[in-house]
Short mmCIF file of C-alpha atoms in Angstrom, two decimals:
data_model
loop_
_atom_site.label_atom_id
_atom_site.label_comp_id
_atom_site.label_asym_id
_atom_site.label_seq_id
_atom_site.Cartn_x
_atom_site.Cartn_y
_atom_site.Cartn_z
CA UNK A 1 100.63 78.92 147.64
CA UNK A 2 97.14 80.32 147.09
CA UNK A 3 94.99 79.53 150.08
CA UNK A 4 91.54 78.00 149.82
CA UNK A 5 90.01 74.75 148.67
CA UNK A 6 88.86 74.01 145.15
CA UNK A 7 89.66 76.79 142.63
CA UNK A 8 86.78 78.88 141.36
CA UNK A 9 88.38 79.18 137.93
CA UNK A 10 89.85 76.74 135.45
CA UNK A 11 92.00 79.44 133.85
CA UNK A 12 93.08 83.00 134.59
CA UNK A 13 94.19 85.29 131.78
CA UNK A 14 96.49 88.09 132.94
CA UNK A 15 96.09 91.13 130.72
CA UNK A 16 93.01 92.30 128.85
CA UNK A 17 94.70 93.40 125.65
CA UNK A 18 93.33 92.09 122.37
CA UNK A 19 95.34 88.85 122.57
CA UNK A 20 94.24 88.23 126.14
CA UNK A 21 90.60 88.72 125.16
CA UNK A 22 90.94 86.43 122.13
CA UNK A 23 92.54 83.75 124.28
CA UNK A 24 89.86 84.08 126.98
CA UNK A 25 87.05 83.82 124.43
CA UNK A 26 88.46 80.60 122.97
CA UNK A 27 89.12 79.11 126.42
CA UNK A 28 85.57 79.86 127.52
CA UNK A 29 84.23 78.41 124.25
CA UNK A 30 86.25 75.30 125.09
CA UNK A 31 84.40 74.90 128.38
CA UNK A 32 86.91 76.41 130.80
CA UNK A 33 85.72 78.73 133.55
CA UNK A 34 87.85 81.71 132.56
CA UNK A 35 88.69 84.94 134.38
CA UNK A 36 90.42 87.92 132.73
CA UNK A 37 92.31 90.34 134.98
CA UNK A 38 93.23 93.73 133.51
CA UNK A 39 95.25 96.35 135.42
CA UNK A 40 93.76 99.33 133.57
CA UNK A 41 90.17 100.44 133.93
CA UNK A 42 89.41 99.55 130.31
CA UNK A 43 90.26 96.51 128.19
CA UNK A 44 92.09 96.52 124.87
CA UNK A 45 95.63 97.52 125.81
CA UNK A 46 97.17 99.07 122.70
CA UNK A 47 93.86 98.57 120.88
CA UNK A 48 92.05 101.38 122.65
CA UNK A 49 90.30 104.65 121.86
CA UNK A 50 90.42 107.65 124.20
CA UNK A 51 89.09 111.20 124.32
CA UNK A 52 91.63 113.84 123.33
CA UNK A 53 89.29 116.76 123.96
CA UNK A 54 85.51 116.92 124.57
CA UNK A 55 83.75 115.02 121.79
CA UNK A 56 87.00 114.12 120.03
CA UNK A 57 88.29 110.53 120.27
CA UNK A 58 91.48 109.07 118.87
CA UNK A 59 93.32 105.72 118.84
CA UNK A 60 95.68 105.44 121.79
CA UNK A 61 98.51 103.34 120.31
CA UNK A 62 97.46 101.15 117.37
CA UNK A 63 95.30 102.99 114.85
CA UNK A 64 94.49 100.29 112.28
CA UNK A 65 93.15 96.76 112.76
CA UNK A 66 93.54 95.29 109.27
CA UNK A 67 95.80 92.42 110.35
CA UNK A 68 93.16 90.74 112.54
CA UNK A 69 92.88 87.08 111.51
CA UNK A 70 89.61 86.55 109.56
CA UNK A 71 89.10 83.16 111.25
CA UNK A 72 89.07 84.85 114.66
CA UNK A 73 86.48 87.39 113.55
CA UNK A 74 84.32 84.53 112.21
CA UNK A 75 84.77 82.17 115.16
CA UNK A 76 83.98 84.85 117.73
CA UNK A 77 81.25 86.47 115.60
CA UNK A 78 82.73 89.89 116.17
CA UNK A 79 80.41 91.57 113.69
CA UNK A 80 77.47 90.31 115.76
CA UNK A 81 79.10 92.05 118.70
CA UNK A 82 79.23 95.40 116.93
CA UNK A 83 82.52 95.38 115.03
CA UNK A 84 82.38 97.37 111.79
CA UNK A 85 85.40 97.84 109.55
CA UNK A 86 86.30 100.46 106.94
CA UNK A 87 88.93 99.82 104.25
CA UNK A 88 89.85 103.03 102.35
CA UNK A 89 90.79 102.80 98.68
CA UNK A 90 94.27 104.18 99.46
CA UNK A 91 96.68 102.13 101.52
CA UNK A 92 99.59 104.60 101.73
CA UNK A 93 100.44 108.12 100.54
CA UNK A 94 104.04 109.35 100.65
CA UNK A 95 104.53 113.05 99.77
CA UNK A 96 107.92 113.90 98.30
CA UNK A 97 110.14 117.02 98.46
CA UNK A 98 109.55 117.85 94.78
CA UNK A 99 105.78 118.16 95.31
CA UNK A 100 104.89 114.78 93.87
CA UNK A 101 103.81 111.73 95.87
CA UNK A 102 103.90 107.95 95.77
CA UNK A 103 100.41 106.57 96.29
CA UNK A 104 99.74 102.90 96.95
CA UNK A 105 96.11 102.01 96.24
CA UNK A 106 94.25 98.85 97.15
CA UNK A 107 93.81 98.50 93.37
CA UNK A 108 97.07 97.07 92.04
CA UNK A 109 96.56 98.31 88.50
CA UNK A 110 95.78 101.84 89.64
CA UNK A 111 98.95 101.85 91.74
CA UNK A 112 100.95 100.70 88.73
CA UNK A 113 99.46 103.51 86.61
CA UNK A 114 100.40 106.10 89.25
CA UNK A 115 103.92 104.73 89.52
CA UNK A 116 104.31 105.43 85.82
CA UNK A 117 104.84 109.05 86.85
CA UNK A 118 108.07 107.92 88.49
CA UNK A 119 109.25 105.22 86.11
CA UNK A 120 107.79 103.07 83.35
CA UNK A 121 109.96 100.22 84.62
CA UNK A 122 108.55 100.60 88.16
CA UNK A 123 105.01 100.66 86.82
CA UNK A 124 105.63 97.38 85.00
CA UNK A 125 107.39 95.81 87.99
CA UNK A 126 104.75 96.59 90.60
CA UNK A 127 102.08 93.97 89.71
CA UNK A 128 104.76 91.25 89.59
CA UNK A 129 106.23 92.36 92.91
CA UNK A 130 102.78 92.58 94.51
CA UNK A 131 101.84 89.09 93.33
CA UNK A 132 105.00 87.62 94.83
CA UNK A 133 104.50 89.39 98.16
CA UNK A 134 100.95 88.02 98.30
CA UNK A 135 102.19 84.47 97.67
CA UNK A 136 104.75 84.82 100.45
CA UNK A 137 102.18 86.44 102.74
CA UNK A 138 99.67 83.62 102.31
CA UNK A 139 102.32 81.05 103.20
CA UNK A 140 103.42 83.02 106.27
CA UNK A 141 99.80 83.42 107.40
CA UNK A 142 99.51 79.63 107.61
CA UNK A 143 102.96 79.50 109.18
CA UNK A 144 101.77 81.95 111.82
CA UNK A 145 98.80 79.77 112.75
CA UNK A 146 101.10 76.80 113.41
CA UNK A 147 102.52 76.00 116.84
CA UNK A 148 106.32 75.87 116.59
CA UNK A 149 107.81 72.39 117.08
CA UNK A 150 109.35 71.10 120.27
CA UNK A 151 113.02 71.52 119.42
CA UNK A 152 114.18 69.04 122.04
CA UNK A 153 111.60 66.24 121.82
CA UNK A 154 109.32 66.58 118.78
CA UNK A 155 106.16 64.51 118.98
CA UNK A 156 103.31 63.35 116.78
CA UNK A 157 101.62 66.75 116.80
CA UNK A 158 104.86 68.33 115.59
CA UNK A 159 105.11 65.76 112.82
CA UNK A 160 101.56 66.48 111.67
CA UNK A 161 102.21 70.22 111.74
CA UNK A 162 105.36 69.60 109.73
CA UNK A 163 103.37 67.70 107.13
CA UNK A 164 100.89 70.57 106.82
CA UNK A 165 103.69 73.07 106.41
CA UNK A 166 105.37 70.75 103.93
CA UNK A 167 102.24 70.65 101.77
CA UNK A 168 102.02 74.44 101.92
CA UNK A 169 105.69 74.68 101.02
CA UNK A 170 105.23 72.41 98.01
CA UNK A 171 102.34 74.62 97.00
CA UNK A 172 104.77 77.50 96.64
CA UNK A 173 106.63 75.69 93.90
CA UNK A 174 110.38 75.52 93.46
CA UNK A 175 110.86 79.08 92.22
CA UNK A 176 108.78 80.85 94.89
CA UNK A 177 110.06 78.54 97.63
CA UNK A 178 113.67 79.35 96.87
CA UNK A 179 112.81 83.03 96.53
CA UNK A 180 111.15 83.06 99.96
CA UNK A 181 114.11 81.37 101.65
CA UNK A 182 116.42 83.90 100.04
CA UNK A 183 114.21 86.86 100.94
CA UNK A 184 113.63 86.22 104.66
CA UNK A 185 117.12 87.18 105.89
CA UNK A 186 117.52 90.01 103.36
CA UNK A 187 117.63 93.71 104.12
CA UNK A 188 114.40 95.25 102.84
CA UNK A 189 116.49 97.83 100.98
CA UNK A 190 117.86 95.02 98.82
CA UNK A 191 114.45 93.35 98.49
CA UNK A 192 112.77 96.45 97.03
CA UNK A 193 115.94 97.57 95.25
CA UNK A 194 115.96 94.47 93.08
CA UNK A 195 112.49 95.29 91.76
CA UNK A 196 112.33 99.09 91.54
CA UNK A 197 114.61 101.88 90.39
CA UNK A 198 113.00 105.04 91.85
CA UNK A 199 114.23 105.99 95.33
CA UNK A 200 110.83 107.30 96.44
CA UNK A 201 109.09 104.08 95.39
CA UNK A 202 111.72 101.95 97.09
CA UNK A 203 111.47 103.90 100.34
CA UNK A 204 107.67 103.89 100.40
CA UNK A 205 107.52 100.12 99.97
CA UNK A 206 110.35 99.51 102.45
CA UNK A 207 108.76 101.27 105.42
CA UNK A 208 106.71 98.25 106.52
CA UNK A 209 109.95 96.35 106.96
CA UNK A 210 111.01 98.67 109.78
CA UNK A 211 107.76 99.79 111.43
CA UNK A 212 107.73 99.37 115.24
CA UNK A 213 111.15 97.69 115.11
CA UNK A 214 114.75 98.60 115.91
CA UNK A 215 115.58 97.83 112.29
CA UNK A 216 116.71 100.08 109.49
CA UNK A 217 116.16 99.42 105.80
CA UNK A 218 119.68 97.96 105.55
CA UNK A 219 119.20 95.68 108.58
CA UNK A 220 119.26 91.94 107.93
CA UNK A 221 115.86 90.34 108.41
CA UNK A 222 113.84 93.49 107.72
CA UNK A 223 112.34 91.77 104.66
CA UNK A 224 110.99 89.03 106.96
CA UNK A 225 109.29 91.78 108.99
CA UNK A 226 107.68 93.20 105.84
CA UNK A 227 106.51 89.77 104.67
CA UNK A 228 105.09 88.89 108.08
CA UNK A 229 103.10 92.11 107.95
CA UNK A 230 101.93 91.00 104.50
CA UNK A 231 100.32 87.91 106.04
CA UNK A 232 97.30 90.16 106.68
CA UNK A 233 94.35 89.32 104.41
CA UNK A 234 94.69 91.13 101.09
CA UNK A 235 97.78 93.07 102.17
CA UNK A 236 100.09 92.67 99.20
CA UNK A 237 102.96 95.07 98.59
CA UNK A 238 100.92 98.08 99.75
CA UNK A 239 100.12 96.59 103.15
CA UNK A 240 96.75 96.76 104.84
CA UNK A 241 94.94 99.84 106.13
CA UNK A 242 91.63 99.06 107.85
CA UNK A 243 89.91 101.13 110.54
CA UNK A 244 87.35 99.97 113.09
CA UNK A 245 84.33 102.26 113.33
CA UNK A 246 84.74 103.93 116.72
CA UNK A 247 88.49 103.35 116.71
CA UNK A 248 90.46 100.28 117.81
CA UNK A 249 88.63 100.41 121.14
CA UNK A 250 85.59 99.15 119.24
CA UNK A 251 87.53 95.99 118.40
CA UNK A 252 88.39 95.56 122.09
CA UNK A 253 84.73 96.04 123.02
CA UNK A 254 83.66 93.41 120.49
CA UNK A 255 86.28 90.95 121.76
CA UNK A 256 85.21 91.55 125.36
CA UNK A 257 81.57 91.00 124.40
CA UNK A 258 82.50 87.78 122.60
CA UNK A 259 84.46 86.55 125.63
CA UNK A 260 81.58 87.31 127.97
CA UNK A 261 79.10 85.68 125.60
CA UNK A 262 81.22 82.53 125.73
CA UNK A 263 81.12 82.60 129.53
CA UNK A 264 84.31 84.42 130.51
CA UNK A 265 84.40 86.96 133.33
CA UNK A 266 86.41 90.18 132.94
CA UNK A 267 87.61 92.25 135.90
CA UNK A 268 89.26 95.62 135.19
CA UNK A 269 91.29 97.69 137.63
CA UNK A 270 92.83 94.44 138.92
CA UNK A 271 96.59 94.32 138.64
CA UNK A 272 98.36 91.03 139.26
CA UNK A 273 101.30 91.17 141.68
CA UNK A 274 102.60 87.67 141.09
CA UNK A 275 101.79 84.17 139.90
CA UNK A 276 101.57 81.77 142.85
CA UNK A 277 103.37 78.45 142.42
CA UNK A 278 104.06 75.29 144.38
CA UNK A 279 106.50 72.52 143.42
CA UNK A 280 106.93 73.89 139.92
CA UNK A 281 103.21 74.29 139.19
CA UNK A 282 100.83 77.22 138.97
CA UNK A 283 98.42 77.61 141.88
CA UNK A 284 96.79 80.89 140.81
CA UNK A 285 97.61 84.58 141.17
CA UNK A 286 97.96 87.18 143.89
CA UNK A 287 96.45 90.55 143.01
CA UNK A 288 97.93 93.95 143.80
CA UNK A 289 95.26 94.27 146.49
CA UNK A 290 96.56 91.12 148.17
CA UNK A 291 93.56 89.02 147.10
CA UNK A 292 94.44 85.46 146.13
CA UNK A 293 92.67 83.82 143.18
CA UNK A 294 93.17 80.11 142.65
CA UNK A 295 93.37 78.38 139.25
CA UNK A 296 95.46 75.51 137.83
CA UNK A 297 96.11 77.43 134.59
CA UNK A 298 97.42 80.99 134.18
CA UNK A 299 97.83 82.53 130.73
CA UNK A 300 99.87 85.73 130.53
CA UNK A 301 99.09 88.17 127.75
CA UNK A 302 101.84 90.44 129.05
CA UNK A 303 105.24 90.62 127.41
CA UNK A 304 107.62 87.73 128.14
CA UNK A 305 110.14 89.75 130.14
CA UNK A 306 107.47 91.19 132.44
CA UNK A 307 105.89 87.75 132.79
CA UNK A 308 109.05 85.86 133.63
CA UNK A 309 110.87 88.46 135.70
CA UNK A 310 107.93 90.40 137.12
CA UNK A 311 105.35 87.76 137.99
CA UNK A 312 107.46 84.74 138.94
CA UNK A 313 109.75 84.08 141.87
CA UNK A 314 113.32 83.99 140.45
CA UNK A 315 113.95 80.86 142.51
CA UNK A 316 111.24 79.16 140.46
CA UNK A 317 113.01 80.08 137.22
CA UNK A 318 116.59 79.44 138.21
CA UNK A 319 119.62 81.61 137.37
CA UNK A 320 119.98 80.51 133.73
CA UNK A 321 116.39 81.33 132.78
CA UNK A 322 116.53 84.62 134.69
CA UNK A 323 119.66 85.53 132.70
CA UNK A 324 118.09 84.52 129.39
CA UNK A 325 114.87 86.43 130.10
CA UNK A 326 116.86 89.49 131.09
CA UNK A 327 118.57 89.44 127.70
CA UNK A 328 115.41 89.40 125.60
CA UNK A 329 115.57 92.31 123.15
CA UNK A 330 112.64 94.58 124.01
CA UNK A 331 114.12 98.06 123.62
CA UNK A 332 111.29 100.05 122.02
CA UNK A 333 111.88 102.72 119.36
CA UNK A 334 108.36 104.10 118.91
CA UNK A 335 106.62 107.21 120.19
CA UNK A 336 103.13 108.48 119.44
CA UNK A 337 101.75 111.99 118.91
CA UNK A 338 97.99 112.56 118.74
CA UNK A 339 96.50 115.76 117.34
CA UNK A 340 93.03 117.28 117.38
CA UNK A 341 92.69 119.55 114.37
CA UNK A 342 90.28 122.39 113.63
CA UNK A 343 90.15 121.33 109.99
CA UNK A 344 91.64 119.01 107.41
CA UNK A 345 95.31 119.85 106.79
CA UNK A 346 96.34 120.67 103.24
CA UNK A 347 98.93 118.39 101.67
CA UNK A 348 99.93 120.03 98.34
CA UNK A 349 101.29 116.72 97.01
CA UNK A 350 97.80 115.20 97.35
CA UNK A 351 96.33 117.59 94.82
CA UNK A 352 92.97 119.27 95.21
CA UNK A 353 89.34 118.26 95.65
CA UNK A 354 87.85 114.84 96.40
CA UNK A 355 90.85 112.94 95.02
CA UNK A 356 93.12 114.73 97.48
CA UNK A 357 90.91 113.71 100.38
CA UNK A 358 90.88 110.10 99.18
CA UNK A 359 94.68 110.03 99.15
CA UNK A 360 94.73 111.07 102.81
CA UNK A 361 92.45 108.28 104.03
CA UNK A 362 95.24 105.70 104.26
CA UNK A 363 98.65 105.79 105.94
CA UNK A 364 100.54 109.05 105.36
CA UNK A 365 104.29 108.40 105.22
CA UNK A 366 106.47 111.41 106.03
CA UNK A 367 110.15 110.92 105.32
CA UNK A 368 109.80 107.99 102.91
CA UNK A 369 111.90 109.86 100.39
CA UNK A 370 114.84 107.52 99.94
CA UNK A 371 116.40 104.46 101.51
CA UNK A 372 119.34 106.60 102.62
CA UNK A 373 117.06 109.11 104.38
CA UNK A 374 115.36 106.28 106.26
CA UNK A 375 118.70 104.74 107.21
CA UNK A 376 120.00 108.08 108.53
CA UNK A 377 116.92 108.45 110.73
CA UNK A 378 117.48 104.90 112.00
CA UNK A 379 121.19 105.50 112.60
CA UNK A 380 120.42 108.17 115.20
CA UNK A 381 118.52 105.62 117.30
CA UNK A 382 121.48 103.25 117.35
CA UNK A 383 123.40 105.82 119.42
CA UNK A 384 120.46 106.54 121.70
CA UNK A 385 118.99 109.67 120.18
CA UNK A 386 116.05 110.76 118.07
CA UNK A 387 116.77 111.95 114.54
CA UNK A 388 116.17 115.59 113.70
CA UNK A 389 114.25 114.28 110.66
CA UNK A 390 112.33 111.27 111.99
CA UNK A 391 110.21 108.99 109.84
CA UNK A 392 106.51 109.44 110.62
CA UNK A 393 103.51 107.29 109.76
CA UNK A 394 100.30 109.26 110.25
CA UNK A 395 96.62 108.57 109.76
CA UNK A 396 93.58 110.84 109.83
CA UNK A 397 91.04 108.24 111.00
CA UNK A 398 88.22 110.79 111.23
CA UNK A 399 88.22 111.02 107.41
CA UNK A 400 87.12 107.41 107.15
CA UNK A 401 85.23 107.35 110.45
CA UNK A 402 83.46 110.65 111.30
CA UNK A 403 82.03 109.03 114.46
CA UNK A 404 85.33 109.86 116.17
CA UNK A 405 84.47 113.56 116.21
CA UNK A 406 80.72 113.39 116.78
CA UNK A 407 79.94 115.66 119.71
CA UNK A 408 82.81 118.08 119.12
CA UNK A 409 81.87 121.73 119.63
CA UNK A 410 83.17 122.62 116.16
CA UNK A 411 84.15 120.61 113.06
CA UNK A 412 87.22 118.59 113.93
CA UNK A 413 89.62 115.99 112.58
CA UNK A 414 92.06 113.82 114.47
CA UNK A 415 95.53 112.78 113.38
CA UNK A 416 97.40 109.83 114.85
CA UNK A 417 101.18 109.98 114.31
CA UNK A 418 103.62 107.12 114.86
CA UNK A 419 107.17 108.38 115.42
CA UNK A 420 109.63 105.74 114.28
CA UNK A 421 113.08 105.28 115.87
CA UNK A 422 112.46 107.18 119.10
CA UNK A 423 114.66 105.04 121.38
CA UNK A 424 113.56 104.03 124.86
CA UNK A 425 117.22 103.71 125.84
CA UNK A 426 118.67 107.20 125.45
CA UNK A 427 122.21 108.37 125.94
CA UNK A 428 121.24 112.00 126.29
CA UNK A 429 118.19 113.82 127.60
CA UNK A 430 115.17 112.51 129.45
CA UNK A 431 111.82 111.56 127.95
CA UNK A 432 109.81 113.30 130.68
CA UNK A 433 111.72 116.52 130.08
CA UNK A 434 111.70 116.20 126.29
CA UNK A 435 108.04 115.35 125.73
CA UNK A 436 107.21 118.88 124.52
CA UNK A 437 110.28 118.97 122.28
CA UNK A 438 109.20 115.70 120.67
CA UNK A 439 105.72 117.09 119.96
CA UNK A 440 107.21 120.27 118.47
CA UNK A 441 109.60 118.24 116.30
CA UNK A 442 106.75 116.14 114.92
CA UNK A 443 104.70 119.24 114.08
CA UNK A 444 107.70 120.79 112.32
CA UNK A 445 108.19 117.59 110.34
CA UNK A 446 104.51 117.51 109.35
CA UNK A 447 104.65 121.18 108.34
CA UNK A 448 107.17 120.24 105.63
CA UNK A 449 104.46 118.32 103.77
CA UNK A 450 101.32 120.03 105.16
CA UNK A 451 102.18 123.72 105.53
CA UNK A 452 100.26 125.50 108.28
CA UNK A 453 99.18 122.36 110.11
CA UNK A 454 100.40 123.78 113.42
CA UNK A 455 97.73 126.51 113.29
CA UNK A 456 95.02 123.82 113.11
CA UNK A 457 96.05 122.02 116.30
CA UNK A 458 93.56 122.45 119.16
CA UNK A 459 94.91 119.67 121.39
CA UNK A 460 97.79 117.26 121.36
CA UNK A 461 99.05 114.32 123.40
CA UNK A 462 102.58 112.91 123.29
CA UNK A 463 103.29 109.32 124.32
CA UNK A 464 106.99 108.56 124.64
CA UNK A 465 108.37 105.01 124.86
CA UNK A 466 108.53 105.58 128.63
CA UNK A 467 104.80 106.42 128.63
CA UNK A 468 104.04 103.22 126.71
CA UNK A 469 105.80 101.29 129.45
CA UNK A 470 104.09 103.13 132.30
CA UNK A 471 100.56 103.29 130.92
CA UNK A 472 100.31 100.07 128.93
CA UNK A 473 102.83 97.80 130.66
CA UNK A 474 104.98 97.48 127.52
CA UNK A 475 108.40 96.67 128.93
CA UNK A 476 110.93 99.19 127.57
CA UNK A 477 108.11 100.65 125.48
CA UNK A 478 108.04 97.94 122.80
CA UNK A 479 104.59 97.67 121.14
CA UNK A 480 105.47 94.25 119.69
CA UNK A 481 106.55 92.80 123.07
CA UNK A 482 109.95 92.06 121.59
CA UNK A 483 112.06 92.68 118.51
CA UNK A 484 110.84 90.85 115.38
CA UNK A 485 114.36 89.82 114.38
CA UNK A 486 115.08 86.33 113.10
CA UNK A 487 116.68 85.47 116.45
CA UNK A 488 113.28 86.04 118.10
CA UNK A 489 111.08 84.45 115.41
CA UNK A 490 108.99 81.25 115.14
CA UNK A 491 110.43 78.60 117.52
CA UNK A 492 112.81 81.25 118.91
CA UNK A 493 110.03 83.63 119.98
CA UNK A 494 110.37 84.67 122.72
CA UNK A 495 113.40 82.37 123.04
CA UNK A 496 114.46 78.84 122.15
CA UNK A 497 112.65 76.32 124.31
CA UNK A 498 109.67 78.59 125.04
CA UNK A 499 108.26 78.95 121.54
CA UNK A 500 105.25 76.66 122.14
CA UNK A 501 103.35 79.06 124.44
CA UNK A 502 104.25 76.95 127.49
CA UNK A 503 106.49 78.68 130.04
CA UNK A 504 108.91 76.94 132.47
CA UNK A 505 106.34 76.62 135.26
CA UNK A 506 103.67 73.94 134.78
CA UNK A 507 100.28 75.45 133.89
CA UNK A 508 101.74 78.81 132.83
CA UNK A 509 101.33 79.94 129.20
CA UNK A 510 102.22 83.00 127.11
CA UNK A 511 99.57 84.52 124.82
CA UNK A 512 100.79 88.05 124.08
CA UNK A 513 102.61 89.54 121.12
CA UNK A 514 105.89 88.25 122.51
CA UNK A 515 104.77 84.76 121.43
CA UNK A 516 104.69 83.39 117.87
CA UNK A 517 103.73 84.78 115.36
CA UNK A 518 104.51 88.14 116.93
CA UNK A 519 103.05 91.60 117.29
CA UNK A 520 100.41 93.70 115.66
CA UNK A 521 96.64 93.51 115.96
CA UNK A 522 96.25 89.93 114.70
CA UNK A 523 94.90 87.95 117.67
CA UNK A 524 96.99 85.00 116.45
CA UNK A 525 99.18 84.57 119.57
CA UNK A 526 96.07 84.55 121.77
CA UNK A 527 94.22 82.07 119.59
CA UNK A 528 97.26 79.80 119.24
CA UNK A 529 97.92 79.82 122.98
CA UNK A 530 94.29 78.94 123.73
CA UNK A 531 94.53 76.01 121.31
CA UNK A 532 97.55 74.65 123.18
CA UNK A 533 95.93 75.12 126.60
CA UNK A 534 92.84 73.20 125.48
CA UNK A 535 95.00 70.49 123.85
CA UNK A 536 96.88 69.99 127.11
CA UNK A 537 93.60 69.91 128.99
CA UNK A 538 92.16 67.25 126.66
CA UNK A 539 95.34 65.21 127.02
CA UNK A 540 94.95 65.30 130.77
CA UNK A 541 98.26 67.05 131.28
CA UNK A 542 98.66 68.70 134.68
#
């Protein structure tokens, strides 16, 4: 039990990542005296910007912020707190072995015209496919803002939420409703294969169905992952690519400013050792320093496994819940390589001149050549190893945001590279020993589509899945705080019975990406959790 008399705080938020900050801002706006405790010296978690070399800054983990819920930006007045966004005209550029490329523009008609180079049928199919993905995405955006029902004892609030979802479902119409139900469990390879005939086009569109996940294009449920990603405003089939000026750390700074403006207090460099409980209820937290901080409400923005098994006494959970939490699927498959470059690399498939530079402002997909190539890269991870030809998603954020390299001694660019299917759980080798080999492999892979890029590198940083766990507290290195499979989705995220943000100890809530509607820079889990905390408070629940 936390010693002392009356608590100083109404609520403590553990973890100052973007969801923790969103939750804290809403709680403080709701009148709760709110304290945020962040283990690292800076807030933001995965949404952070760091210096790679003097005067050169680069996103640490997440590089784009286009999935942030517009309602959160409006409610918290993030633009008043300095947030500025840039949306390039190109969403994705996928160079191909034959020297051509698939380019997905924000402009649907321009994308269709470009796809005519691959197939007249694909060019005609794209606007129809894009329109359907947008319809599904809009429905899932509303779905994501809804608290999952109580599966054991649904109440009035669940009934009202069901009515709202029912109206939204009727709005889809019979054809789109049936199509959505059919699509959710599908493999994304089948989903894109039904609409397009060119392998390069299929692979380029399919990549969002596997990003950050231990899913291959032939994995069941990978279409649901793509469509959930399409819940971002204006995403469509091409997905969303939006940068924050100053990097994702600028988003974290704006969220922190909004939380403070609402009355929240943020303390960095303060790790939490455990959540203190008494008779099945939260009493506060005990910090790594031994300091005790009392509060009747604790909201964890950490992943569910770390929260349940790392912060709580196992006696409080009981053997069944400890077993269930231990079996949550959090095995990460993502690594990150950051590069400082002495100049802009040349991608022959992008062409020459200003148009070439425009094509490089979005996501650069290396290895999106065919569904089979993607599946082979995924297959390696299923036996605990990294493919010799990994799929990469790269961005050059300094093209859209030159402020990242202001102060560099010479002209510079930065490249942020996501390495897909780099398994945390390995059957051979060691990530600490293989960090250099991973960086060399990524450079060799990039050199296939941007010859000579290695000669431009002035600095590089490699973050393995083990580094993501150590530095950012992502259990098993999973950026999404848990697999986005259908068994860990909606009312089953993070697991059945805990899908309503309330954890088994009274007064303890989950607000991180391991809660519904899942990962990515959306802020939705944090906002939803805050709504439930305030609802319980208004209802006078203990």
